[in-house]
XYZ file of C-alpha atoms in Angstrom:
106
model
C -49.325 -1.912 -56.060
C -48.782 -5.024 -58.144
C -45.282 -6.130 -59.661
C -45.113 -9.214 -62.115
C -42.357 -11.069 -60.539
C -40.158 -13.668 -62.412
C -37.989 -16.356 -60.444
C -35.531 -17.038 -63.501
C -33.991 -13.400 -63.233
C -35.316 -11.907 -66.097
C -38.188 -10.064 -65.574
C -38.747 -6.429 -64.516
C -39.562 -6.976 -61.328
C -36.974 -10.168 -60.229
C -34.380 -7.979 -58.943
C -32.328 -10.702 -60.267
C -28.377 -11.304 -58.977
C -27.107 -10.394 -62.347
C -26.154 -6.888 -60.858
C -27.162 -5.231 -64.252
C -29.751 -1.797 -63.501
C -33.120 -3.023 -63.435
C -36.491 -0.745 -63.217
C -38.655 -2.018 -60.559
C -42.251 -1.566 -62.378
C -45.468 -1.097 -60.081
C -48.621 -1.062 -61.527
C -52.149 0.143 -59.498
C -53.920 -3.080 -60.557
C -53.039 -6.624 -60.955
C -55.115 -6.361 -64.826
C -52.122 -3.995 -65.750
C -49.727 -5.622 -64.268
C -50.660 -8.700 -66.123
C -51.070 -7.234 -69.149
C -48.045 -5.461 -69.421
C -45.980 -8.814 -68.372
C -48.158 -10.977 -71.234
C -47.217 -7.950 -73.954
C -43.671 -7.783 -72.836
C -43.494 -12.131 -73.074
C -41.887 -11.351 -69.472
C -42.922 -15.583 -68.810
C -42.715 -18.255 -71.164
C -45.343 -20.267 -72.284
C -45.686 -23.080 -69.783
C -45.015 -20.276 -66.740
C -47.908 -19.238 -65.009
C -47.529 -15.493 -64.459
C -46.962 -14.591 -61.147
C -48.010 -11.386 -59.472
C -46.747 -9.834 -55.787
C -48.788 -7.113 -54.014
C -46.721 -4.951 -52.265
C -47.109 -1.682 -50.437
C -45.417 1.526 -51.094
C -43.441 1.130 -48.066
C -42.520 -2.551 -49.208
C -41.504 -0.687 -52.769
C -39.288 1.636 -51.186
C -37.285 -1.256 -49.291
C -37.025 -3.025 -52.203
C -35.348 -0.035 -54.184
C -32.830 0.908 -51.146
C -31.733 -2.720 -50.056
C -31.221 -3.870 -53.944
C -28.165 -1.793 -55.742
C -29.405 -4.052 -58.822
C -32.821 -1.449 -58.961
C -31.737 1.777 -60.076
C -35.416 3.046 -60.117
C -38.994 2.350 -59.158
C -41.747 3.082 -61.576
C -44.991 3.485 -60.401
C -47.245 3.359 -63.366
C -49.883 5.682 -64.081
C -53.641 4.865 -63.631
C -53.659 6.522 -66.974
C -51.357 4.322 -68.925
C -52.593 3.139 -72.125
C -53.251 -0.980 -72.767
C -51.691 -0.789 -76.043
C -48.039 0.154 -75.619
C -45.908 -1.431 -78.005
C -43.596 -4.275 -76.628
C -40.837 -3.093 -74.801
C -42.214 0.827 -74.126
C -42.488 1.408 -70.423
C -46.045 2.716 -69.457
C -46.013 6.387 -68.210
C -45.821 7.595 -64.572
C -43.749 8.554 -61.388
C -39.927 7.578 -61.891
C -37.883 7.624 -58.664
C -33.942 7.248 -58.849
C -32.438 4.761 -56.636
C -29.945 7.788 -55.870
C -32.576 10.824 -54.948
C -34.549 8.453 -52.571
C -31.083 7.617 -50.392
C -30.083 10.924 -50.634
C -33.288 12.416 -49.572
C -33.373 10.000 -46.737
C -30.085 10.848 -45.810
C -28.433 7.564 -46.503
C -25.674 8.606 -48.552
């Protein structure tokens, strides 16, 4: 999976420190990651996007260690390239909350 990660704490996938929810968004290609961080303005105009690779298993750690990511979205293969600005593409949600509950961490 590819996430579009920001450094400044703003984008979907920075898990900033601002401890407000964030969505972790993983996308099955680094085109649609890409695209959906160019759409979304996600990095300014000088930035050069930046995109991490990161395994399931890596996704999972992310969402249990970081009490900032409330959820990990795993976009759909499916998911159109012409979602408006600020529409999250379609696919598998999981809550923070189920995942350490059906691990048995909570």
């Amino acid at each position: 999976f590819y996430v579009f990660w920001s450094g400044g704490g703003g984008g979907a996938a920075s898990g900033g420190r601002t401890g407000r929810p964030r969505t972790l968004l993983a996308f099955p290609s680094a085109d649609a990651a890409l695209a959906f961080a160019q759409r979304n303005q996600l990095a300014g105009p000088a930035a050069r996007p930046r995109l991490r690779q990161l395994a399931l298993l890596q996704l999972l750690q992310v969402l249990i260690g970081e009490p900032a990511i409330v959820a990990l979205l795993l976009a759909s293969d499916a998911a159109p390239d012409d979602l408006p600005p600020g529409r999250l593409p379609d696919g598998l949600r999981l809550e923070r909350g189920d995942v350490l509950r059906e691990l048995g961490l909570v």
